[in-house]
Amino acid sequence: MQKCPNCKHDNRLGVVFCENCGTSLIGAAPLGTKTFESKALSMMAETTLHLGSDVFMVGMLLKIVVDNATSLLLKFDRELVFGRKDPATGTMPDVDLTPFAGFRMGVSRRHAIIRHTPDNRLDLWDMGSSNGTFLNGTRLTPHRPFRLHDGDQIRLAQMPIQIYFQPAATS
């Protein structure tokens, strides 16, 4: 077991980032990592109010800003898979983070999914990634939906991504 220097969590051998708080186990701690002293604090963080809207109407565009530098404008119907290319099988996620140093940043091949719900909302799901998915600094429980809001910050392992909801351009 590897003990996290930040939150003292016992991690599985070979894990690069703490399974509890996301701190690098081989280097410096990432920006925006939060630790919680108790389960009660963690649950309070999940219910924190967000300032951005959570309504994502059909036809809207999802703007993602990767590492505060590159913007991608995406249109999708049901779901977007975030990850990196699998060189063994050639499988590609919908949003390939390989060109943004996805491997070095700890992004899994099928890291996370954003799903459009029937009530015009977006949910973020961690797909059991090795290094975790974080929403506004809080680590997500794998295979469970978490509501997205306009302006939310997602972190896939060590890769920061900002999310914005945009109306489709009218011509």
XYZ file of C-alpha atoms in Angstrom:
171
model
C 0.000 0.000 0.000
C 1.096 3.576 -0.721
C 0.126 6.223 1.844
C -0.912 9.608 0.432
C 1.185 12.485 1.827
C -1.848 14.799 1.634
C -4.818 12.867 3.082
C -3.044 9.755 4.474
C -5.275 7.418 2.415
C -3.855 3.918 1.787
C -3.716 3.481 -2.006
C -3.252 0.350 -4.093
C 0.299 -0.342 -5.270
C 1.093 1.181 -8.657
C -1.490 3.974 -8.465
C 0.039 7.276 -9.585
C -2.563 9.614 -8.027
C -4.280 9.234 -4.658
C -7.608 7.425 -5.063
C -9.150 9.689 -2.425
C -7.912 13.239 -3.096
C -6.018 13.117 -6.419
C -2.626 14.108 -5.036
C 0.297 12.887 -7.114
C 2.054 10.013 -5.360
C 5.219 10.571 -7.398
C 5.461 14.370 -7.577
C 3.914 17.667 -6.525
C 0.226 17.946 -5.533
C -2.164 19.205 -8.241
C -3.839 22.575 -8.026
C -7.352 22.626 -6.644
C -7.189 19.324 -4.774
C -9.444 19.317 -1.758
C -9.314 16.968 1.180
C -12.139 16.228 3.554
C -11.757 15.433 7.224
C -14.995 13.466 7.369
C -17.690 11.920 5.201
C -20.072 14.669 6.337
C -17.853 17.371 4.789
C -17.598 15.361 1.589
C -21.367 15.028 1.350
C -21.788 18.778 1.981
C -19.418 19.519 -0.915
C -21.593 17.444 -3.286
C -24.645 19.554 -2.439
C -22.911 22.936 -2.832
C -24.947 25.340 -4.963
C -23.573 26.166 -8.397
C -23.837 29.586 -9.988
C -24.157 28.341 -13.588
C -27.283 26.971 -15.180
C -27.738 23.216 -15.374
C -30.118 23.381 -18.373
C -28.631 22.066 -21.615
C -31.266 22.231 -24.359
C -31.218 20.055 -27.470
C -29.101 21.767 -30.139
C -26.844 23.594 -27.678
C -23.072 23.280 -28.006
C -20.667 22.146 -25.311
C -17.503 24.239 -25.152
C -14.630 22.554 -23.368
C -11.405 24.380 -22.583
C -8.525 21.958 -22.038
C -5.737 23.055 -19.688
C -6.809 26.734 -19.941
C -5.536 26.826 -23.526
C -7.364 24.873 -26.219
C -11.105 25.295 -26.829
C -13.231 22.615 -28.463
C -16.837 23.267 -29.479
C -18.868 20.052 -29.549
C -22.383 19.105 -30.567
C -23.774 15.790 -29.384
C -27.075 14.046 -28.829
C -26.755 11.428 -26.105
C -23.225 11.091 -24.722
C -19.574 12.050 -25.094
C -16.789 9.696 -24.024
C -13.601 11.393 -22.779
C -10.327 9.471 -22.808
C -7.374 8.689 -24.996
C -6.694 6.518 -28.016
C -5.987 2.844 -27.372
C -2.948 2.018 -29.540
C -3.479 -1.749 -29.173
C -7.033 -1.805 -30.544
C -7.240 1.550 -32.339
C -10.338 2.420 -30.286
C -10.967 6.161 -30.067
C -13.112 8.032 -27.520
C -15.396 10.834 -28.734
C -13.015 13.374 -27.163
C -9.444 12.111 -27.582
C -7.159 13.767 -25.035
C -4.008 12.065 -26.341
C -2.807 15.249 -28.162
C -3.075 17.166 -24.863
C -0.591 14.840 -23.085
C -3.435 12.588 -21.915
C -1.142 9.674 -21.115
C 1.306 11.806 -19.122
C -1.578 13.511 -17.284
C -3.023 10.145 -16.176
C -6.135 10.077 -18.390
C -7.571 6.575 -18.859
C -8.593 5.205 -22.262
C -12.294 5.442 -21.260
C -12.038 7.948 -18.445
C -15.401 9.719 -18.166
C -18.708 10.197 -19.975
C -21.027 13.190 -20.211
C -24.623 12.085 -20.809
C -27.529 14.250 -21.958
C -30.543 13.381 -19.769
C -34.210 13.404 -20.886
C -34.836 16.466 -18.657
C -32.264 18.559 -20.638
C -29.433 18.311 -18.150
C -25.900 16.898 -18.403
C -24.510 14.270 -16.045
C -20.812 13.437 -15.645
C -19.869 9.821 -14.937
C -16.424 8.549 -13.953
C -15.985 5.212 -15.742
C -13.839 3.619 -13.031
C -10.722 5.486 -14.152
C -7.435 4.677 -12.431
C -6.643 8.262 -11.436
C -10.097 9.680 -10.804
C -12.463 12.319 -12.117
C -13.000 15.517 -10.133
C -15.860 18.004 -10.373
C -15.072 21.446 -8.934
C -12.286 19.875 -6.850
C -14.318 16.984 -5.423
C -13.498 13.418 -6.461
C -16.444 11.621 -8.061
C -17.648 8.190 -7.056
C -17.173 5.890 -10.085
C -20.213 4.762 -12.105
C -22.511 7.344 -10.518
C -23.961 10.477 -12.205
C -23.066 13.999 -11.062
C -24.948 17.004 -12.482
C -22.951 19.465 -14.605
C -23.479 23.226 -14.639
C -22.296 25.894 -17.052
C -18.796 26.965 -15.981
C -17.952 23.817 -13.982
C -14.348 22.648 -13.706
C -13.667 18.995 -14.421
C -10.321 17.363 -13.791
C -9.583 14.031 -15.447
C -6.649 12.788 -13.328
C -4.303 15.798 -13.681
C -5.934 17.364 -16.768
C -8.105 20.419 -16.022
C -11.107 21.017 -18.279
C -13.568 23.917 -18.048
C -17.140 23.294 -19.315
C -19.434 25.937 -20.860
C -22.936 25.610 -22.339
C -23.420 27.643 -25.540
C -26.500 28.238 -27.632
C -26.075 27.048 -31.209
C -25.071 29.828 -33.608
C -27.972 31.062 -35.686
C -27.388 31.799 -39.352
